[in-house]
Tab-separated table of C-alpha atoms in Angstrom:
chain	number	residue	atom	x	y	z
C	1	MET	CA	0.000	0.000	0.000
C	2	PRO	CA	1.498	3.355	-0.944
C	3	THR	CA	2.512	5.569	1.954
C	4	CYS	CA	0.815	8.596	0.439
C	5	CYS	CA	-2.644	7.162	1.119
C	6	PRO	CA	-3.816	7.598	4.728
C	7	SER	CA	-4.824	4.519	6.644
C	8	ARG	CA	-8.297	3.813	7.967
C	9	LYS	CA	-7.225	4.559	11.543
C	10	TRP	CA	-6.116	8.050	10.629
C	11	ILE	CA	-9.348	8.689	8.747
C	12	ALA	CA	-11.388	7.471	11.738
C	13	ALA	CA	-9.427	9.702	14.104
C	14	LEU	CA	-9.935	12.765	11.936
C	15	THR	CA	-13.625	11.988	11.596
C	16	PHE	CA	-13.925	11.625	15.379
C	17	PHE	CA	-12.462	15.086	15.993
C	18	ALA	CA	-14.633	16.581	13.268
C	19	ALA	CA	-17.733	15.073	14.886
C	20	ALA	CA	-16.719	16.393	18.273
C	21	ARG	CA	-16.109	19.813	16.732
C	22	TRP	CA	-19.501	20.071	15.085
C	23	TYR	CA	-21.478	18.224	17.824
C	24	ASN	CA	-22.671	15.732	15.238
C	25	PHE	CA	-23.601	12.703	17.303
C	26	GLY	CA	-24.711	10.612	14.292
C	27	THR	CA	-21.331	10.911	12.623
C	28	PHE	CA	-19.630	10.188	15.950
C	29	VAL	CA	-21.532	6.895	16.335
C	30	GLY	CA	-20.993	5.985	12.705
C	31	THR	CA	-17.261	6.348	13.145
C	32	PHE	CA	-17.133	3.564	15.698
C	33	ARG	CA	-19.668	1.332	13.951
C	34	HIS	CA	-18.271	1.446	10.420
C	35	GLY	CA	-14.677	2.524	10.990
C	36	TYR	CA	-14.457	4.446	7.713
C	37	VAL	CA	-17.060	6.994	6.684
C	38	GLY	CA	-14.996	9.106	4.388
C	39	HIS	CA	-17.232	8.432	1.368
C	40	ARG	CA	-20.520	8.884	3.315
C	41	GLN	CA	-22.532	12.016	2.704
C	42	GLN	CA	-22.494	14.244	5.819
C	43	VAL	CA	-25.954	15.584	6.727
C	44	ARG	CA	-26.315	18.009	9.608
C	45	LEU	CA	-29.493	18.112	11.669
C	46	HIS	CA	-31.680	21.160	11.535
C	47	GLN	CA	-30.712	23.645	14.256
C	48	ALA	CA	-33.583	25.266	16.139
C	49	ASP	CA	-33.892	29.000	15.662
C	50	SER	CA	-34.146	31.363	18.585
C	51	ASP	CA	-37.912	31.769	18.116
C	52	GLU	CA	-38.571	28.030	17.790
C	53	SER	CA	-38.931	25.448	20.532
C	54	ALA	CA	-35.747	24.344	22.257
C	55	MET	CA	-36.774	20.693	21.879
C	56	VAL	CA	-35.991	19.308	18.386
C	57	ASP	CA	-38.417	16.537	17.449
C	58	THR	CA	-37.295	13.831	15.049
C	59	ILE	CA	-39.160	13.224	11.811
C	60	TRP	CA	-40.651	9.876	12.850
C	61	SER	CA	-42.057	11.213	16.181
C	62	LYS	CA	-43.876	14.281	14.874
C	63	GLY	CA	-46.662	12.261	13.337
C	64	ASP	CA	-47.276	10.277	16.548
C	65	LYS	CA	-48.408	13.294	18.586
C	66	PRO	CA	-52.093	13.250	19.574
C	67	GLU	CA	-54.171	15.807	17.814
C	68	ALA	CA	-55.595	18.671	19.857
C	69	SER	CA	-59.115	17.932	21.105
C	70	PRO	CA	-61.320	20.953	21.893
C	71	GLU	CA	-63.550	18.817	24.146
C	72	ARG	CA	-60.608	17.610	26.222
C	73	GLU	CA	-59.153	21.117	26.560
C	74	ALA	CA	-62.542	22.507	27.603
C	75	ALA	CA	-62.952	19.793	30.248
C	76	GLU	CA	-59.450	20.479	31.579
C	77	ALA	CA	-60.122	24.212	31.783
C	78	GLN	CA	-63.429	23.595	33.560
C	79	ARG	CA	-61.718	21.319	36.071
C	80	LYS	CA	-59.104	23.985	36.843
C	81	GLN	CA	-61.818	26.605	37.338
C	82	ARG	CA	-63.658	24.375	39.780
C	83	TRP	CA	-60.503	23.750	41.818
C	84	GLU	CA	-59.769	27.486	41.920
C	85	LYS	CA	-63.321	28.027	43.139
C	86	VAL	CA	-62.771	25.537	45.942
C	87	HIS	CA	-59.606	27.258	47.167
C	88	LYS	CA	-60.536	30.919	46.626
C	89	GLU	CA	-64.264	31.112	47.340
C	90	LYS	CA	-65.224	32.241	50.851
C	91	ASP	CA	-67.215	29.641	52.696
C	92	PRO	CA	-70.452	30.869	54.365
C	93	ASP	CA	-69.585	28.863	57.501
C	94	GLY	CA	-66.215	30.591	57.839
C	95	ASP	CA	-64.119	27.473	57.169
C	96	LEU	CA	-60.545	27.840	55.968
C	97	PHE	CA	-59.669	26.273	52.616
C	98	VAL	CA	-56.122	24.937	52.811
C	99	SER	CA	-54.358	24.560	49.472
C	100	LYS	CA	-50.890	23.303	48.668
C	101	ASN	CA	-49.779	26.876	47.919
C	102	PHE	CA	-50.980	28.220	51.292
C	103	HIS	CA	-48.085	29.300	53.521
C	104	ALA	CA	-48.177	27.506	56.881
C	105	LYS	CA	-47.050	30.518	58.936
C	106	ARG	CA	-49.737	32.785	57.523
C	107	LEU	CA	-52.345	30.099	58.141
C	108	ALA	CA	-51.103	29.771	61.740
C	109	ARG	CA	-51.732	33.483	62.340
C	110	VAL	CA	-55.287	33.127	61.018
C	111	ILE	CA	-55.921	30.138	63.310
C	112	LYS	CA	-54.519	32.042	66.309
C	113	ASN	CA	-56.705	35.091	65.641
C	114	ARG	CA	-59.848	33.010	65.173
C	115	MET	CA	-59.243	31.028	68.347
C	116	GLN	CA	-58.771	34.253	70.310
C	117	LEU	CA	-61.861	35.948	68.876
C	118	SER	CA	-64.410	33.147	68.623
C	119	GLY	CA	-62.702	30.021	69.947
C	120	ARG	CA	-63.394	28.211	66.654
C	121	ALA	CA	-61.263	27.439	63.607
C	122	VAL	CA	-62.180	24.776	61.027
C	123	MET	CA	-60.046	23.873	58.013
C	124	ARG	CA	-61.001	22.035	54.831
C	125	VAL	CA	-58.151	19.949	53.505
C	126	ILE	CA	-57.833	18.345	50.059
C	127	GLY	CA	-54.721	16.393	49.132
C	128	ASP	CA	-51.463	15.306	50.730
C	129	ARG	CA	-49.635	18.619	50.678
C	130	SER	CA	-52.644	20.499	52.041
C	131	THR	CA	-52.789	18.104	54.995
C	132	ASN	CA	-49.088	18.684	55.635
C	133	HIS	CA	-49.535	22.482	55.585
C	134	ALA	CA	-52.565	22.312	57.899
C	135	LEU	CA	-50.748	20.208	60.512
C	136	LYS	CA	-47.731	22.526	60.413
C	137	ALA	CA	-50.012	25.551	60.839
C	138	ILE	CA	-51.690	24.026	63.913
C	139	ALA	CA	-48.287	23.313	65.471
C	140	MET	CA	-47.146	26.907	64.814
C	141	ALA	CA	-50.406	28.355	66.164
C	142	ASN	CA	-49.978	26.318	69.347
C	143	GLU	CA	-46.478	27.780	69.823
C	144	MET	CA	-47.864	31.298	69.285
C	145	LEU	CA	-50.581	30.790	71.903
C	146	GLN	CA	-48.389	29.077	74.497
C	147	GLY	CA	-47.133	31.361	77.240
C	148	SER	CA	-49.477	34.253	76.423
C	149	ASP	CA	-52.969	32.803	76.041
C	150	LEU	CA	-52.476	29.115	76.826
C	151	LYS	CA	-50.880	28.262	80.143
C	152	GLY	CA	-50.586	25.107	82.155
C	153	GLU	CA	-52.137	21.930	80.811
C	154	GLN	CA	-53.834	23.304	77.683
C	155	VAL	CA	-52.734	22.478	74.145
C	156	LEU	CA	-54.160	23.485	70.791
C	157	GLY	CA	-55.096	20.387	68.802
C	158	ALA	CA	-57.428	19.324	66.022
C	159	VAL	CA	-60.241	16.817	65.639
C	160	PRO	CA	-60.204	15.266	62.135
C	161	TYR	CA	-63.346	13.985	60.452
C	162	PHE	CA	-64.705	13.476	56.944
C	163	LYS	CA	-67.859	15.140	55.673
C	164	GLN	CA	-69.621	14.928	52.320
C	165	VAL	CA	-69.529	18.290	50.558
C	166	LYS	CA	-71.042	19.372	47.244
C	167	ILE	CA	-69.147	22.237	45.672
C	168	ASP	CA	-71.725	23.299	43.087
C	169	GLU	CA	-74.704	21.991	41.137
C	170	GLN	CA	-72.538	20.196	38.581
C	171	ASP	CA	-70.384	18.428	41.141
C	172	ASP	CA	-71.123	15.162	42.923
C	173	LEU	CA	-70.866	14.628	46.664
C	174	ALA	CA	-67.245	14.229	47.737
C	175	ASN	CA	-65.660	13.287	51.067
C	176	VAL	CA	-63.638	16.245	52.330
C	177	LEU	CA	-61.303	16.123	55.322
C	178	PHE	CA	-62.074	18.665	58.052
C	179	LEU	CA	-59.708	19.657	60.875
C	180	GLU	CA	-61.550	21.399	63.715
C	181	CYS	CA	-59.224	23.134	66.172
C	182	LYS	CA	-59.926	22.542	69.859
C	183	LEU	CA	-58.303	23.253	73.211
C	184	LEU	CA	-57.335	19.899	74.669
C	185	PRO	CA	-55.683	18.750	77.906
C	186	ARG	CA	-52.004	17.974	77.619
C	187	PRO	CA	-51.517	14.170	77.511
C	188	ARG	CA	-49.496	12.455	80.217
C	189	LEU	CA	-46.728	10.580	78.408
C	190	GLU	CA	-44.107	10.379	81.155
C	191	ASP	CA	-45.269	7.025	82.519
C	192	VAL	CA	-45.631	5.396	79.082
C	193	THR	CA	-42.652	3.707	77.446
C	194	VAL	CA	-41.608	4.418	73.880
C	195	GLU	CA	-42.633	0.956	72.664
C	196	ASP	CA	-46.109	1.356	74.152
C	197	LYS	CA	-46.951	4.730	72.661
C	198	GLN	CA	-45.034	5.375	69.404
C	199	ILE	CA	-46.147	4.208	65.972
C	200	LEU	CA	-44.356	4.898	62.708
C	201	ALA	CA	-46.592	6.190	59.932
C	202	THR	CA	-46.922	4.093	56.817
C	203	GLY	CA	-46.528	5.267	53.254
C	204	THR	CA	-48.825	2.724	51.569
C	205	ARG	CA	-52.585	2.348	51.710
C	206	GLU	CA	-52.342	-1.422	52.138
C	207	LYS	CA	-50.778	-1.021	55.599
C	208	MET	CA	-53.302	1.555	56.843
C	209	PRO	CA	-55.679	-0.960	58.560
C	210	LYS	CA	-52.748	-2.525	60.399
C	211	MET	CA	-51.582	0.897	61.565
C	212	ALA	CA	-55.123	1.825	62.666
C	213	ALA	CA	-55.438	-1.396	64.674
C	214	ALA	CA	-52.097	-0.742	66.393
C	215	LEU	CA	-53.179	2.812	67.216
C	216	LYS	CA	-56.467	1.567	68.662
C	217	ASN	CA	-54.638	-0.907	70.909
C	218	ARG	CA	-52.284	1.840	72.139
C	219	LEU	CA	-55.198	4.095	73.075
C	220	ARG	CA	-57.062	1.309	74.862
C	221	GLU	CA	-54.013	0.448	76.972
C	222	ASN	CA	-52.563	3.929	77.592
C	223	ALA	CA	-53.751	7.496	77.914
C	224	ALA	CA	-52.196	8.596	74.635
C	225	ALA	CA	-50.378	7.405	71.540
C	226	VAL	CA	-47.803	9.050	69.290
C	227	VAL	CA	-47.613	8.747	65.493
C	228	LEU	CA	-44.332	9.733	63.831
C	229	GLY	CA	-44.364	10.654	60.161
C	230	MET	CA	-42.292	12.530	57.633
C	231	GLY	CA	-43.475	13.924	54.334
C	232	PRO	CA	-46.937	14.827	53.013
C	233	ARG	CA	-47.748	11.278	51.921
C	234	GLN	CA	-47.092	9.669	55.302
C	235	LEU	CA	-48.878	12.405	57.254
C	236	HIS	CA	-51.969	12.266	55.043
C	237	LEU	CA	-52.210	8.496	55.431
C	238	ALA	CA	-51.538	8.856	59.162
C	239	VAL	CA	-54.582	11.125	59.563
C	240	LYS	CA	-56.721	8.615	57.672
C	241	ALA	CA	-55.398	5.804	59.872
C	242	ILE	CA	-56.294	7.857	62.960
C	243	LEU	CA	-59.856	8.227	61.678
C	244	GLN	CA	-60.033	4.491	61.015
C	245	ALA	CA	-58.742	3.783	64.537
C	246	GLY	CA	-61.555	5.960	65.878
C	247	ARG	CA	-64.074	3.825	63.990
C	248	PHE	CA	-62.525	0.721	65.547
C	249	LEU	CA	-62.973	2.247	69.011
C	250	ARG	CA	-66.618	3.015	68.265
C	251	GLU	CA	-67.178	-0.509	66.977
C	252	ASP	CA	-65.832	-1.937	70.228
C	253	GLU	CA	-68.493	0.078	72.046
C	254	GLY	CA	-71.223	-1.399	69.865
C	255	GLU	CA	-71.881	1.681	67.728
C	256	GLU	CA	-73.471	1.231	64.307
C	257	GLY	CA	-74.350	3.345	61.297
C	258	ASP	CA	-73.870	7.077	61.774
C	259	GLY	CA	-72.437	6.506	65.240
C	260	LEU	CA	-69.239	5.225	63.650
C	261	LYS	CA	-68.723	8.583	61.904
C	262	VAL	CA	-68.499	10.523	65.162
C	263	PRO	CA	-64.886	11.589	65.869
C	264	ALA	CA	-63.196	9.622	68.624
C	265	ILE	CA	-59.528	10.719	68.446
C	266	ALA	CA	-57.928	14.160	68.540
C	267	VAL	CA	-54.406	14.957	67.371
C	268	MET	CA	-51.894	17.502	68.665
C	269	PRO	CA	-49.216	18.036	65.992
C	270	ALA	CA	-45.692	19.181	66.759
C	271	MET	CA	-42.457	19.399	64.785
C	272	GLN	CA	-40.031	16.495	65.309
C	273	GLU	CA	-36.393	15.921	64.325
C	274	PHE	CA	-35.479	12.550	62.833
C	275	ALA	CA	-32.000	11.102	62.555
C	276	PRO	CA	-30.898	10.002	59.066
C	277	ARG	CA	-30.851	6.343	58.109
C	278	LEU	CA	-27.255	6.540	56.900
C	279	VAL	CA	-24.834	8.405	59.146
C	280	LYS	CA	-21.735	9.922	57.541
C	281	SER	CA	-18.404	8.874	58.968
C	282	ARG	CA	-16.642	11.423	61.142
C	283	LYS	CA	-13.501	11.391	59.042
C	284	PHE	CA	-15.483	12.680	56.041
C	285	MET	CA	-17.162	15.459	58.046
C	286	LYS	CA	-15.820	18.965	58.506
C	287	LYS	CA	-14.818	20.292	61.880
C	288	GLY	CA	-17.879	21.411	63.813
C	289	GLU	CA	-20.295	19.780	61.384
C	290	ASP	CA	-23.254	17.979	62.976
C	291	ASP	CA	-25.112	14.963	61.747
C	292	PRO	CA	-27.841	15.912	59.276
C	293	VAL	CA	-31.389	15.668	60.585
C	294	SER	CA	-34.763	15.550	58.892
C	295	ILE	CA	-37.793	17.489	60.091
C	296	GLY	CA	-41.046	15.581	60.399
C	297	MET	CA	-44.226	15.655	62.454
C	298	ARG	CA	-45.169	14.164	65.791
C	299	LEU	CA	-48.908	13.540	66.177
C	300	GLU	CA	-49.944	12.998	69.797
C	301	CYS	CA	-53.323	11.251	69.835
C	302	ILE	CA	-55.806	11.145	72.723
C	303	ASP	CA	-59.212	9.538	73.136
C	304	ILE	CA	-62.046	12.122	73.117
C	305	ARG	CA	-65.062	9.818	73.116
C	306	ASN	CA	-66.163	11.212	76.479
C	307	ARG	CA	-65.604	14.830	75.377
C	308	TRP	CA	-67.205	14.745	71.934
C	309	ALA	CA	-70.956	14.299	71.710
C	310	PRO	CA	-72.557	12.492	68.735
C	311	ALA	CA	-74.009	15.778	67.503
C	312	ALA	CA	-70.697	17.588	67.721
C	313	SER	CA	-69.665	16.593	64.205
C	314	GLU	CA	-72.681	18.424	62.862
C	315	GLY	CA	-71.822	21.565	64.812
C	316	ASP	CA	-74.266	21.142	67.768
C	317	GLU	CA	-72.727	20.212	71.096
C	318	ASP	CA	-74.831	19.211	74.051
C	319	ALA	CA	-74.356	20.331	77.621
C	320	GLY	CA	-72.302	17.300	78.543
C	321	SER	CA	-69.762	17.878	75.813
C	322	LYS	CA	-69.465	21.563	76.647
C	323	ALA	CA	-68.692	20.773	80.244
C	324	ALA	CA	-66.104	18.189	79.304
C	325	MET	CA	-64.130	20.285	76.814
C	326	VAL	CA	-61.424	22.604	78.140
C	327	ALA	CA	-62.636	26.200	78.274
C	328	ALA	CA	-60.535	28.783	76.486
C	329	PRO	CA	-58.658	31.016	78.959
C	330	TRP	CA	-59.534	34.220	77.095
C	331	VAL	CA	-63.245	33.231	77.171
C	332	THR	CA	-63.087	32.591	80.911
C	333	MET	CA	-61.259	35.878	81.498
C	334	ALA	CA	-63.873	37.757	79.473
C	335	ARG	CA	-66.685	36.257	81.553
C	336	LEU	CA	-64.901	37.066	84.814
C	337	LEU	CA	-64.241	40.613	83.609
C	338	LYS	CA	-67.926	41.130	82.846
C	339	ILE	CA	-68.917	39.785	86.264
C	340	SER	CA	-66.299	41.953	88.003
C	341	LEU	CA	-67.416	45.093	86.173
C	342	LEU	CA	-71.057	44.419	87.008
C	343	PHE	CA	-70.182	43.708	90.648
C	344	GLY	CA	-68.125	46.891	90.855
C	345	LEU	CA	-70.858	49.059	89.309
C	346	VAL	CA	-73.414	47.749	91.808
C	347	HIS	CA	-71.152	48.546	94.768
C	348	VAL	CA	-70.277	51.976	93.408
C	349	GLY	CA	-73.976	52.723	93.135
C	350	LEU	CA	-74.618	51.559	96.711
C	351	ALA	CA	-71.699	53.586	98.034
C	352	THR	CA	-72.968	56.688	96.235
C	353	ASN	CA	-76.411	56.300	97.781
C	354	ILE	CA	-74.964	55.785	101.274
C	355	ARG	CA	-72.623	58.779	101.066
C	356	GLY	CA	-75.304	61.005	99.624
C	357	GLY	CA	-77.350	60.832	102.823
C	358	HIS	CA	-74.529	61.914	105.159
C	359	GLN	CA	-72.390	64.542	103.456
C	360	GLU	CA	-72.058	66.821	100.509
C	361	PRO	CA	-70.600	65.453	97.263
C	362	THR	CA	-66.818	65.844	97.300
C	363	ASP	CA	-64.356	66.451	94.515
C	364	LYS	CA	-62.910	63.630	92.460
C	365	SER	CA	-59.551	64.213	94.112
C	366	ASP	CA	-61.021	63.259	97.525
C	367	ASP	CA	-62.294	59.840	96.374
C	368	THR	CA	-58.894	58.247	96.908
C	369	LEU	CA	-59.261	58.422	100.714
C	370	PRO	CA	-61.711	56.479	102.899
C	371	ASP	CA	-64.736	58.088	104.533
C	372	SER	CA	-63.065	58.103	107.957
C	373	LEU	CA	-60.310	60.395	106.687
C	374	LEU	CA	-62.740	62.660	104.867
C	375	ALA	CA	-64.744	62.984	108.091
C	376	GLY	CA	-61.658	64.132	109.982
C	377	ASN	CA	-60.780	60.848	111.785
C	378	ALA	CA	-57.073	61.207	111.100
C	379	VAL	CA	-54.099	62.873	112.712
C	380	VAL	CA	-50.777	64.174	111.443
C	381	GLY	CA	-47.860	62.122	112.753
C	382	MET	CA	-44.091	61.852	112.372
C	383	ASP	CA	-42.145	59.008	110.816
C	384	GLN	CA	-39.149	57.294	112.447
C	385	ASP	CA	-36.768	60.062	111.353
C	386	MET	CA	-38.853	62.561	113.376
C	387	ARG	CA	-38.865	64.929	110.383
C	388	THR	CA	-41.195	63.415	107.773
C	389	LYS	CA	-44.892	64.072	108.277
C	390	MET	CA	-47.503	61.447	107.490
C	391	LEU	CA	-51.229	60.953	107.838
C	392	VAL	CA	-52.381	58.329	110.382
C	393	GLN	CA	-55.897	56.945	110.395
C	394	VAL	CA	-57.218	56.911	113.959
C	395	LYS	CA	-59.554	53.940	113.715
C	396	ALA	CA	-58.768	50.996	111.499
C	397	MET	CA	-60.575	47.685	111.134
C	398	ASP	CA	-62.686	46.626	114.101
C	399	ALA	CA	-62.141	42.894	113.651
C	400	ILE	CA	-58.388	42.743	114.366
C	401	VAL	CA	-57.690	40.220	117.131
C	402	ASP	CA	-54.222	39.919	118.720
C	403	ALA	CA	-52.553	41.473	115.690
C	404	CYS	CA	-49.896	43.143	117.856
C	405	GLU	CA	-49.064	40.183	120.058
C	406	ASP	CA	-45.583	39.605	118.609
C	407	VAL	CA	-44.780	43.259	117.808
C	408	VAL	CA	-42.112	44.966	119.964
C	409	CYS	CA	-42.282	48.769	119.916
C	410	GLY	CA	-39.253	50.937	120.544
C	411	GLU	CA	-39.018	53.997	122.797
C	412	LEU	CA	-40.201	57.216	121.150
C	413	LYS	CA	-38.583	60.616	121.702
C	414	CYS	CA	-40.885	63.136	120.074
C	415	PRO	CA	-39.843	66.656	119.051
C	416	SER	CA	-41.383	69.694	120.610
C	417	GLY	CA	-45.106	70.027	119.956
C	418	PHE	CA	-45.550	66.271	119.351
C	419	THR	CA	-46.484	63.679	121.958
C	420	ALA	CA	-46.384	59.872	121.844
C	421	THR	CA	-49.968	58.713	121.393
C	422	LYS	CA	-51.388	55.188	121.017
C	423	TYR	CA	-54.484	54.626	118.829
C	424	ASP	CA	-56.801	51.693	118.309
C	425	GLY	CA	-55.879	49.546	115.333
C	426	HIS	CA	-52.162	50.388	115.564
C	427	CYS	CA	-49.567	48.343	117.414
C	428	CYS	CA	-47.179	51.136	118.374
C	429	ALA	CA	-47.525	54.761	119.375
C	430	TYR	CA	-46.892	57.726	117.075
C	431	CYS	CA	-45.559	61.198	117.679
C	432	VAL	CA	-48.693	63.284	117.120
C	433	ASN	CA	-49.357	67.017	117.290
C	434	PRO	CA	-52.965	67.419	118.463
C	435	ASP	CA	-52.970	71.127	117.621
C	436	ILE	CA	-52.885	70.444	113.859
C	437	LYS	CA	-56.472	70.158	112.651
C	438	ILE	CA	-57.407	68.114	109.591
C	439	GLU	CA	-60.094	69.670	107.445
C	440	PRO	CA	-62.701	67.444	105.722
C	441	LYS	CA	-61.237	68.434	102.346
C	442	ILE	CA	-57.561	67.562	102.615
C	443	VAL	CA	-55.408	69.194	100.000
C	444	GLY	CA	-52.008	67.724	100.734
C	445	ALA	CA	-52.734	64.012	100.499
C	446	THR	CA	-55.714	63.646	98.212
C	447	GLY	CA	-54.028	62.904	94.940
C	448	LYS	CA	-53.521	66.498	93.976
C	449	PHE	CA	-50.193	66.583	95.779
C	450	GLY	CA	-49.721	62.951	96.858
C	451	ALA	CA	-52.073	60.629	98.776
C	452	GLU	CA	-50.021	57.476	98.367
C	453	GLU	CA	-50.876	54.763	100.838
C	454	SER	CA	-47.911	53.264	102.653
C	455	ASP	CA	-46.839	49.787	101.543
C	456	VAL	CA	-45.230	49.007	104.902
C	457	CYS	CA	-47.556	50.483	107.533
C	458	PRO	CA	-51.294	49.848	107.273
C	459	TYR	CA	-53.735	52.769	107.473
C	460	VAL	CA	-50.968	55.314	106.857
C	461	TRP	CA	-50.872	57.799	103.965
C	462	CYS	CA	-47.665	59.572	102.962
C	463	PHE	CA	-47.174	63.222	101.997
C	464	PRO	CA	-44.834	64.205	99.165
C	465	THR	CA	-41.308	64.749	100.480
C	466	MET	CA	-40.067	67.298	97.914
C	467	CYS	CA	-36.531	66.014	98.537
C	468	GLU	CA	-33.606	67.528	96.656
C	469	LYS	CA	-31.784	64.166	96.690
C	470	GLU	CA	-32.903	60.606	96.186
C	471	GLU	CA	-35.475	59.487	98.761
C	472	ILE	CA	-34.898	56.676	101.260
C	473	MET	CA	-37.709	54.217	100.661
C	474	PRO	CA	-39.411	52.486	103.620
C	475	THR	CA	-38.625	48.843	104.338
C	476	GLU	CA	-39.299	46.408	107.121
C	477	GLU	CA	-35.665	46.702	108.241
C	478	ASN	CA	-35.456	50.499	108.694
C	479	GLY	CA	-38.891	50.748	110.334
C	480	GLN	CA	-40.073	53.678	108.165
C	481	CYS	CA	-43.642	54.042	106.958
C	482	CYS	CA	-43.068	56.645	104.220
C	483	PRO	CA	-40.217	57.809	101.980
C	484	VAL	CA	-37.896	60.234	103.777
C	485	CYS	CA	-35.224	62.664	102.662
C	486	PRO	CA	-31.592	61.798	103.427
C	487	LYS	CA	-29.876	63.828	106.152
């Protein structure tokens, strides 16, 4: 073979680089399959223009595309409109529609506000991701309420149940999951072992009955059960398994028909950290790096058969169920505030009638002192420093018995014009000037210039000191009744 003619290997190598240069995959494959393609006609594929689709379809696949169907497109558009109506339309009952695009933190604020205003918050949930968002929102709302509105043994939870709902005239009846928020007692889980209370959520529908049976057995043996799940799929199936476990509990009681649809289990969701299945070796981890964790949900379940009446699922609770549920603290405080205001108004009215028969109406500034002081039953005394004046009520409560038995009084040395005088209702004597007369309308200690009752000595009112330096406040150690000026 003459040396001037290139060999097949050289031709293949040149063709390989040419294919790599022009991104011609067909020529690249042909180089390895046939070895020599020098006499083949090179055909480049059509390059998509900037205004065309980025996906280049081959000739044999263009004819296999399904033709556009106006009926199918119209049905798809109608279905999307109906779903948008479900998620955007305001429900007349005030229920919250939870969609997969609803932010959990914003939903938690809505739940918190509704629980504070009306004590009721109901969510409609459709789909796996919506269930996940709703459970997260309840957990966040519980954290927002804890410490400020919820204290002690109260926890915000939810009672799940299914109800048949018809969206519009064209739609059929569909089972929709409802989550009704309730205030529930905190479950006691300290005395229950992990094996007796925890259940791992399943990710398949075939294992749901087994999970529901295990949950029912946990609730029959213990006060509470815990379901651990991670991801929207597991949490959605966990809620369905909880509902099925409630039906099993009702069946054990002999319930039939509609009685099986009454909720029997409530859930209290909370965020939970899960360790990974595969732990990275320490030698491959950076300094200070921790093991990765996954965030899931912890569903604490309690039996509410004694707290939830059969009519509660329809929105009507009887007297027994109302008494059994935990009352909201803000509702109780509102009732007590109304009672206190009413009680106070009645007593103010009685006091006004009683005072009106004995003396002339006084100014608002005189209302801070009792009637005995306004009538003149008070004297001007001296504090322990023998310089600070104070107002001493002459007669205190009549029902004091042996109040001064353990009190030891010191020796008084009164300044000129003041004498040591002992009064009923007081344990020790005071330095009193009997020549100073107290008028019925006291100006100095009525609120206009002071009138602060002593925190240390009962039935003593302090005048303003007008000190140029910081006052010495009265304590049980220094024996003062009122603030005094430093010497």
